[in-house]
Structure formats: C-alpha cells, structure tokens
PDB file of C-alpha atoms in Angstrom:
ATOM      1  CA  MET A   1      49.166 -51.524   8.651  1.00 73.00           C
ATOM      2  CA  THR A   2      47.107 -48.855  10.369  1.00 80.00           C
ATOM      3  CA  THR A   3      43.502 -48.706   9.193  1.00 85.00           C
ATOM      4  CA  TYR A   4      40.901 -45.994   9.550  1.00 86.00           C
ATOM      5  CA  ILE A   5      37.196 -45.533   8.900  1.00 86.00           C
ATOM      6  CA  SER A   6      37.339 -45.162   5.134  1.00 87.00           C
ATOM      7  CA  GLU A   7      33.719 -45.660   4.008  1.00 88.00           C
ATOM      8  CA  LEU A   8      30.271 -44.899   5.405  1.00 88.00           C
ATOM      9  CA  ASP A   9      26.891 -46.139   4.260  1.00 89.00           C
ATOM     10  CA  VAL A  10      23.308 -46.416   5.486  1.00 87.00           C
ATOM     11  CA  SER A  11      20.779 -49.255   5.363  1.00 89.00           C
ATOM     12  CA  LEU A  12      17.020 -48.733   5.090  1.00 88.00           C
ATOM     13  CA  ASN A  13      15.904 -52.371   5.075  1.00 89.00           C
ATOM     14  CA  ALA A  14      17.036 -55.948   5.738  1.00 91.00           C
ATOM     15  CA  ALA A  15      18.211 -56.522   2.146  1.00 93.00           C
ATOM     16  CA  GLN A  16      20.515 -53.501   2.300  1.00 92.00           C
ATOM     17  CA  GLU A  17      21.804 -54.644   5.700  1.00 93.00           C
ATOM     18  CA  LEU A  18      22.734 -58.048   4.254  1.00 95.00           C
ATOM     19  CA  ASP A  19      24.441 -56.436   1.256  1.00 94.00           C
ATOM     20  CA  LEU A  20      26.565 -54.145   3.432  1.00 93.00           C
ATOM     21  CA  LYS A  21      27.519 -56.997   5.754  1.00 94.00           C
ATOM     22  CA  GLN A  22      28.641 -59.114   2.796  1.00 95.00           C
ATOM     23  CA  ARG A  23      30.759 -56.193   1.569  1.00 94.00           C
ATOM     24  CA  GLY A  24      32.655 -56.017   4.850  1.00 93.00           C
ATOM     25  CA  PHE A  25      30.866 -53.114   6.505  1.00 92.00           C
ATOM     26  CA  ASN A  26      30.348 -52.935  10.267  1.00 92.00           C
ATOM     27  CA  LYS A  27      26.946 -51.965  11.646  1.00 93.00           C
ATOM     28  CA  ILE A  28      26.472 -49.353  14.375  1.00 89.00           C
ATOM     29  CA  ASN A  29      23.549 -50.985  16.124  1.00 90.00           C
ATOM     30  CA  VAL A  30      21.478 -47.857  16.817  1.00 85.00           C
ATOM     31  CA  ASN A  31      18.296 -47.284  14.822  1.00 84.00           C
ATOM     32  CA  LEU A  32      18.521 -43.698  13.496  1.00 80.00           C
ATOM     33  CA  ASN A  33      14.710 -43.668  13.300  1.00 75.00           C
ATOM     34  CA  LYS A  34      14.084 -44.950  16.826  1.00 76.00           C
ATOM     35  CA  GLY A  35      10.790 -43.674  18.167  1.00 69.00           C
ATOM     36  CA  ALA A  36       9.939 -41.885  14.913  1.00 64.00           C
ATOM     37  CA  GLY A  37       7.798 -44.558  13.280  1.00 65.00           C
ATOM     38  CA  GLY A  38       9.712 -44.705   9.984  1.00 69.00           C
ATOM     39  CA  TYR A  39      12.065 -47.316   8.550  1.00 80.00           C
ATOM     40  CA  ASP A  40      14.740 -48.977  10.664  1.00 85.00           C
ATOM     41  CA  ILE A  41      17.807 -46.992   9.533  1.00 85.00           C
ATOM     42  CA  TYR A  42      21.357 -47.937  10.505  1.00 88.00           C
ATOM     43  CA  LEU A  43      24.763 -46.365   9.905  1.00 88.00           C
ATOM     44  CA  TRP A  44      27.555 -48.673   8.682  1.00 90.00           C
ATOM     45  CA  TYR A  45      31.312 -48.164   8.352  1.00 87.00           C
ATOM     46  CA  LYS A  46      34.229 -49.920   6.698  1.00 90.00           C
ATOM     47  CA  ASN A  47      37.907 -49.752   7.613  1.00 90.00           C
ATOM     48  CA  GLY A  48      40.664 -49.081   5.106  1.00 90.00           C
ATOM     49  CA  PRO A  49      43.994 -47.277   4.593  1.00 88.00           C
ATOM     50  CA  LEU A  50      42.449 -43.910   3.616  1.00 85.00           C
ATOM     51  CA  ALA A  51      40.690 -42.097   6.455  1.00 86.00           C
ATOM     52  CA  ILE A  52      37.466 -40.109   6.247  1.00 83.00           C
ATOM     53  CA  THR A  53      38.508 -36.745   7.661  1.00 82.00           C
ATOM     54  CA  LYS A  54      35.236 -34.779   7.621  1.00 84.00           C
ATOM     55  CA  VAL A  55      31.546 -35.589   7.916  1.00 85.00           C
ATOM     56  CA  GLN A  56      28.775 -33.111   7.065  1.00 84.00           C
ATOM     57  CA  VAL A  57      24.975 -33.284   6.977  1.00 81.00           C
ATOM     58  CA  SER A  58      22.637 -31.581   4.495  1.00 82.00           C
ATOM     59  CA  PHE A  59      18.909 -31.066   4.937  1.00 77.00           C
ATOM     60  CA  ASN A  60      18.082 -29.135   1.749  1.00 81.00           C
ATOM     61  CA  ASP A  61      19.253 -29.065  -1.866  1.00 86.00           C
ATOM     62  CA  GLU A  62      21.174 -25.795  -1.469  1.00 88.00           C
ATOM     63  CA  MET A  63      23.343 -27.236   1.299  1.00 87.00           C
ATOM     64  CA  ALA A  64      24.206 -30.218  -0.907  1.00 88.00           C
ATOM     65  CA  VAL A  65      25.483 -28.069  -3.810  1.00 90.00           C
ATOM     66  CA  GLY A  66      28.548 -26.725  -2.003  1.00 91.00           C
ATOM     67  CA  LEU A  67      29.406 -30.151  -0.601  1.00 90.00           C
ATOM     68  CA  THR A  68      29.321 -31.722  -4.048  1.00 90.00           C
ATOM     69  CA  LYS A  69      31.495 -28.972  -5.567  1.00 90.00           C
ATOM     70  CA  ALA A  70      34.017 -29.408  -2.758  1.00 88.00           C
ATOM     71  CA  GLY A  71      34.379 -33.120  -3.490  1.00 87.00           C
ATOM     72  CA  TYR A  72      32.344 -34.618  -0.659  1.00 89.00           C
ATOM     73  CA  THR A  73      30.815 -38.046  -1.300  1.00 86.00           C
ATOM     74  CA  LYS A  74      27.084 -38.250  -0.721  1.00 86.00           C
ATOM     75  CA  ILE A  75      25.541 -41.288   0.940  1.00 83.00           C
ATOM     76  CA  GLU A  76      22.557 -41.806  -1.345  1.00 80.00           C
ATOM     77  CA  LYS A  77      20.138 -42.656   1.439  1.00 76.00           C
ATOM     78  CA  ASP A  78      17.552 -40.335   2.978  1.00 70.00           C
ATOM     79  CA  LEU A  79      17.881 -40.334   6.765  1.00 68.00           C
ATOM     80  CA  ASN A  80      14.294 -39.042   6.828  1.00 57.00           C
ATOM     81  CA  ALA A  81      12.973 -42.134   5.061  1.00 61.00           C
ATOM     82  CA  GLY A  82       9.465 -42.871   6.257  1.00 50.00           C
ATOM     83  CA  ALA A  83       9.577 -40.325   9.082  1.00 45.00           C
ATOM     84  CA  GLY A  84       9.470 -36.771   7.627  1.00 43.00           C
ATOM     85  CA  ARG A  85      12.574 -35.925   9.688  1.00 64.00           C
ATOM     86  CA  LEU A  86      15.160 -33.157   9.497  1.00 39.00           C
ATOM     87  CA  ALA A  87      18.817 -33.051  10.666  1.00 37.00           C
ATOM     88  CA  CYS A  88      20.855 -32.494  12.771  1.00 48.00           C
ATOM     89  CA  ASP A  89      19.098 -34.199  15.602  1.00 46.00           C
ATOM     90  CA  LEU A  90      18.534 -37.072  13.203  1.00 50.00           C
ATOM     91  CA  ASN A  91      15.043 -37.472  14.646  1.00 48.00           C
ATOM     92  CA  ARG A  92      14.114 -33.789  14.895  1.00 47.00           C
ATOM     93  CA  ASN A  93      10.423 -32.982  14.273  1.00 49.00           C
ATOM     94  CA  THR A  94       9.371 -36.639  14.475  1.00 47.00           C
ATOM     95  CA  GLU A  95       8.662 -36.910  18.229  1.00 54.00           C
ATOM     96  CA  GLY A  96      11.167 -39.756  18.263  1.00 54.00           C
ATOM     97  CA  ASN A  97      14.325 -40.147  20.339  1.00 59.00           C
ATOM     98  CA  CYS A  98      17.023 -37.449  20.010  1.00 59.00           C
ATOM     99  CA  ILE A  99      19.699 -39.128  17.866  1.00 58.00           C
ATOM    100  CA  HIS A 100      23.101 -37.634  17.036  1.00 60.00           C
ATOM    101  CA  VAL A 101      26.193 -38.907  15.225  1.00 66.00           C
ATOM    102  CA  TRP A 102      29.490 -38.623  17.145  1.00 70.00           C
ATOM    103  CA  LEU A 103      33.055 -38.963  15.899  1.00 69.00           C
ATOM    104  CA  LYS A 104      36.492 -39.035  17.478  1.00 72.00           C
ATOM    105  CA  ARG A 105      39.661 -37.797  15.792  1.00 75.00           C
ATOM    106  CA  GLU A 106      43.004 -39.551  15.905  1.00 77.00           C
ATOM    107  CA  GLU A 107      44.775 -36.399  17.153  1.00 83.00           C
ATOM    108  CA  GLN A 108      43.691 -33.636  19.509  1.00 88.00           C
ATOM    109  CA  THR A 109      42.384 -30.718  17.468  1.00 89.00           C
ATOM    110  CA  TYR A 110      41.646 -27.080  18.307  1.00 92.00           C
ATOM    111  CA  ILE A 111      39.479 -24.417  16.696  1.00 93.00           C
ATOM    112  CA  CYS A 112      41.708 -21.815  15.049  1.00 95.00           C
ATOM    113  CA  ASP A 113      39.170 -19.766  13.060  1.00 95.00           C
ATOM    114  CA  VAL A 114      35.400 -19.122  12.947  1.00 96.00           C
ATOM    115  CA  ILE A 115      33.153 -17.490  10.353  1.00 95.00           C
ATOM    116  CA  ALA A 116      29.442 -17.367   9.521  1.00 96.00           C
ATOM    117  CA  THR A 117      27.443 -17.319   6.286  1.00 95.00           C
ATOM    118  CA  ASP A 118      23.910 -16.176   5.432  1.00 94.00           C
ATOM    119  CA  SER A 119      23.811 -17.613   1.898  1.00 92.00           C
ATOM    120  CA  TYR A 120      25.060 -20.723   0.096  1.00 93.00           C
ATOM    121  CA  GLY A 121      27.132 -19.129  -2.672  1.00 91.00           C
ATOM    122  CA  SER A 122      30.519 -19.483  -0.987  1.00 93.00           C
ATOM    123  CA  ASP A 123      29.981 -22.913   0.589  1.00 94.00           C
ATOM    124  CA  SER A 124      32.246 -24.858  -1.767  1.00 94.00           C
ATOM    125  CA  ASP A 125      35.080 -22.333  -1.299  1.00 95.00           C
ATOM    126  CA  TYR A 126      34.923 -22.653   2.479  1.00 95.00           C
ATOM    127  CA  PHE A 127      34.817 -26.454   2.337  1.00 94.00           C
ATOM    128  CA  GLN A 128      37.875 -26.462   0.077  1.00 93.00           C
ATOM    129  CA  LYS A 129      39.686 -24.143   2.489  1.00 94.00           C
ATOM    130  CA  GLY A 130      39.186 -26.681   5.251  1.00 92.00           C
ATOM    131  CA  TYR A 131      36.234 -25.156   7.090  1.00 94.00           C
ATOM    132  CA  ILE A 132      33.673 -27.391   8.771  1.00 92.00           C
ATOM    133  CA  ARG A 133      30.059 -26.220   8.734  1.00 91.00           C
ATOM    134  CA  VAL A 134      28.006 -26.596  11.903  1.00 88.00           C
ATOM    135  CA  ASP A 135      24.974 -28.104  10.191  1.00 82.00           C
ATOM    136  CA  GLU A 136      22.381 -26.195  12.198  1.00 82.00           C
ATOM    137  CA  ASP A 137      20.692 -23.014  10.981  1.00 86.00           C
ATOM    138  CA  THR A 138      20.996 -20.419  13.774  1.00 88.00           C
ATOM    139  CA  ASN A 139      17.700 -18.945  12.521  1.00 87.00           C
ATOM    140  CA  ARG A 140      15.775 -22.226  12.598  1.00 80.00           C
ATOM    141  CA  GLY A 141      12.094 -21.456  13.150  1.00 79.00           C
ATOM    142  CA  ALA A 142      12.649 -17.684  13.188  1.00 83.00           C
ATOM    143  CA  GLY A 143      11.885 -16.976   9.533  1.00 83.00           C
ATOM    144  CA  GLY A 144      15.167 -15.252   8.653  1.00 85.00           C
ATOM    145  CA  ALA A 145      18.044 -16.206   6.374  1.00 90.00           C
ATOM    146  CA  TYR A 146      19.772 -19.580   6.573  1.00 90.00           C
ATOM    147  CA  VAL A 147      22.730 -18.714   8.812  1.00 93.00           C
ATOM    148  CA  PHE A 148      25.481 -21.217   9.554  1.00 93.00           C
ATOM    149  CA  ILE A 149      28.602 -21.051  11.723  1.00 93.00           C
ATOM    150  CA  TRP A 150      31.811 -22.513  10.284  1.00 95.00           C
ATOM    151  CA  TYR A 151      35.155 -23.306  11.881  1.00 93.00           C
ATOM    152  CA  ARG A 152      38.634 -24.534  11.003  1.00 94.00           C
ATOM    153  CA  GLN A 153      40.784 -26.801  13.130  1.00 92.00           C
ATOM    154  CA  THR A 154      44.467 -27.205  13.857  1.00 92.00           C
ATOM    155  CA  THR A 155      46.564 -29.698  15.795  1.00 92.00           C
ATOM    156  CA  ASP A 156      48.805 -26.862  17.003  1.00 93.00           C
ATOM    157  CA  PRO A 157      47.589 -25.611  20.423  1.00 91.00           C
ATOM    158  CA  GLU A 158      49.450 -22.328  19.885  1.00 92.00           C
ATOM    159  CA  LYS A 159      47.072 -21.494  17.023  1.00 93.00           C
ATOM    160  CA  ALA A 160      43.914 -22.290  18.976  1.00 93.00           C
ATOM    161  CA  LEU A 161      41.312 -19.614  19.707  1.00 95.00           C
ATOM    162  CA  LYS A 162      41.426 -18.480  23.317  1.00 93.00           C
ATOM    163  CA  ASP A 163      37.772 -17.570  23.878  1.00 95.00           C
ATOM    164  CA  LEU A 164      34.349 -17.249  22.216  1.00 94.00           C
ATOM    165  CA  GLN A 165      31.505 -14.902  23.173  1.00 96.00           C
ATOM    166  CA  VAL A 166      28.118 -13.847  21.741  1.00 95.00           C
ATOM    167  CA  SER A 167      26.689 -10.322  21.865  1.00 96.00           C
ATOM    168  CA  ILE A 168      22.961  -9.565  21.751  1.00 94.00           C
ATOM    169  CA  THR A 169      23.007  -5.891  22.810  1.00 95.00           C
ATOM    170  CA  ASP A 170      24.915  -2.740  21.823  1.00 95.00           C
ATOM    171  CA  SER A 171      26.566  -2.556  25.252  1.00 96.00           C
ATOM    172  CA  GLN A 172      27.894  -6.116  24.916  1.00 96.00           C
ATOM    173  CA  HIS A 173      29.087  -5.288  21.393  1.00 95.00           C
ATOM    174  CA  GLN A 174      31.077  -2.315  22.705  1.00 96.00           C
ATOM    175  CA  GLU A 175      32.447  -4.260  25.670  1.00 96.00           C
ATOM    176  CA  TYR A 176      33.869  -7.060  23.505  1.00 96.00           C
ATOM    177  CA  GLN A 177      35.425  -4.493  21.192  1.00 95.00           C
ATOM    178  CA  LYS A 178      37.197  -2.904  24.177  1.00 96.00           C
ATOM    179  CA  GLN A 179      38.486  -6.322  25.213  1.00 95.00           C
ATOM    180  CA  ASP A 180      40.071  -6.868  21.771  1.00 93.00           C
ATOM    181  CA  TYR A 181      37.707  -9.604  20.631  1.00 96.00           C
ATOM    182  CA  GLN A 182      37.281  -9.971  16.876  1.00 95.00           C
ATOM    183  CA  ARG A 183      33.751 -10.052  15.499  1.00 97.00           C
ATOM    184  CA  VAL A 184      32.368 -12.497  12.961  1.00 96.00           C
ATOM    185  CA  VAL A 185      30.707 -10.123  10.504  1.00 94.00           C
ATOM    186  CA  VAL A 186      27.456 -12.007   9.808  1.00 95.00           C
ATOM    187  CA  ASP A 187      24.479 -11.308  12.085  1.00 95.00           C
ATOM    188  CA  LEU A 188      23.367 -14.705  13.435  1.00 93.00           C
ATOM    189  CA  ASN A 189      19.822 -13.263  13.538  1.00 92.00           C
ATOM    190  CA  GLN A 190      19.942 -12.021   9.926  1.00 92.00           C
ATOM    191  CA  GLY A 191      16.506 -11.340   8.452  1.00 89.00           C
ATOM    192  CA  THR A 192      14.439 -12.086  11.557  1.00 89.00           C
ATOM    193  CA  GLY A 193      13.801  -8.498  12.644  1.00 87.00           C
ATOM    194  CA  GLY A 194      15.167  -9.266  16.101  1.00 85.00           C
ATOM    195  CA  ASN A 195      18.290  -8.032  17.885  1.00 89.00           C
ATOM    196  CA  GLN A 196      21.578  -8.301  16.031  1.00 93.00           C
ATOM    197  CA  VAL A 197      23.469 -11.304  17.351  1.00 94.00           C
ATOM    198  CA  PHE A 198      27.203 -11.606  16.717  1.00 96.00           C
ATOM    199  CA  LEU A 199      29.815 -14.206  17.482  1.00 95.00           C
ATOM    200  CA  TRP A 200      33.131 -12.904  18.867  1.00 97.00           C
ATOM    201  CA  TYR A 201      36.462 -14.660  19.287  1.00 96.00           C
ATOM    202  CA  LYS A 202      39.839 -13.926  20.801  1.00 93.00           C
ATOM    203  CA  LYS A 203      43.145 -15.398  19.692  1.00 87.00           C
ATOM    204  CA  ARG A 204      46.124 -16.033  21.919  1.00 74.00           C
ATOM    205  CA  SER A 205      48.080 -12.890  22.768  1.00 59.00           C
ATOM    206  CA  ASN A 206      51.144 -13.972  20.751  1.00 48.00           C
ATOM    207  CA  GLN A 207      49.225 -14.233  17.452  1.00 49.00           C
TER     208      GLN A 207
END
C-alpha cells in the first residue's frame, strides 16, 4: 500500500523527542533554532495512507483564524520557543542560521491563478477554494497593511500561467496592460505611502 506523509509534529525538548519516536514519527535532523540560542527544535513526520496536501505557517493570531476556519490542523508548538523568532525564515530576526521548510509533491504542479489580500477577513474562503498563501507579508518592515500573495495550483500544464510581472511605475502599468497581462487588484505596497506595486500575470493564449 502506498503511504504518504500524513502527520507532522515538532519537539522542543528531549522528552518530546522520545515521545514522538515511540509513536512512530521520523525526525528531520535539522535544529530549527540553529544559531538562534533558543531551544533545540526539530520537525517530525509520520507516514500513513492519507497525505498532507498543504502546509502553511502563521506568525500572528489573525493569520491563524482563517487557517482554523478552513480546517487546517495546528501543530501546538511555538517555533519561536526561546528565541523570539518570526517566520518564514524560521530563524528570522534571531541572528541565527536561515532555516526554511521544503516539500516535494507527488505530481508536477503548475500555478493557474494568483491573487493578493490586504486584510484577513477572506482568508478562510480562499483556503477552502484551494489557494495557498505565501506566508510572507510583502510590506514587512514598511509599516503598511499586511499584504499576502496567494496562488492556486493545477496538474494540467494547459491551465498553467504563462508569465508573471511586477509593475512599480505608471509606464510599466500601461505597458503590461497593452501586452494583455491581467492585474492582481491589491497594491502590494498598500498603506506604506510608496509607489503602487502590482502583480501581473498572463495566461496561455488558448484560455
């Protein structure tokens, strides 16, 4: 029988490591706090018949609300434990090593749609519609709104987006319009007082 990664968990100490090992979990032997001076934190996984299909990260309470409503399961461990860290570099702001989580899908996937949000109110709807949130605020450190880019995937290459561009000036905005790109309506610089920044995409000509 084919098995997949069906459960994820995190250990913060030796006792939790022993418990997860006894429960059949496999340890990814990379300390998520390496160089940060906090606890030794490790990611664990367990194989089973039901695959985990999406993984998201939250770094504030508002981000967690939409995930919970959409049926995501929270790993009740703080990846900042002892370090004062933020995601998505799991060691960001700690002066530790840059640490990222990687995953590989069973089938080749393609991006078929992109959007952006500047508030959290519609998060659960987008998760339920199959969107994946890029868990990085495009306004980080700029003092504007929390702006996130989202995308959906397909296994059909005919539905894949053909190209992505970003405009930061009026002339670029007009040029992409002339080239039949479609604009994501949310300003990625929303609330900062800087130039309007928009994401543009183009679908295949037969769509």
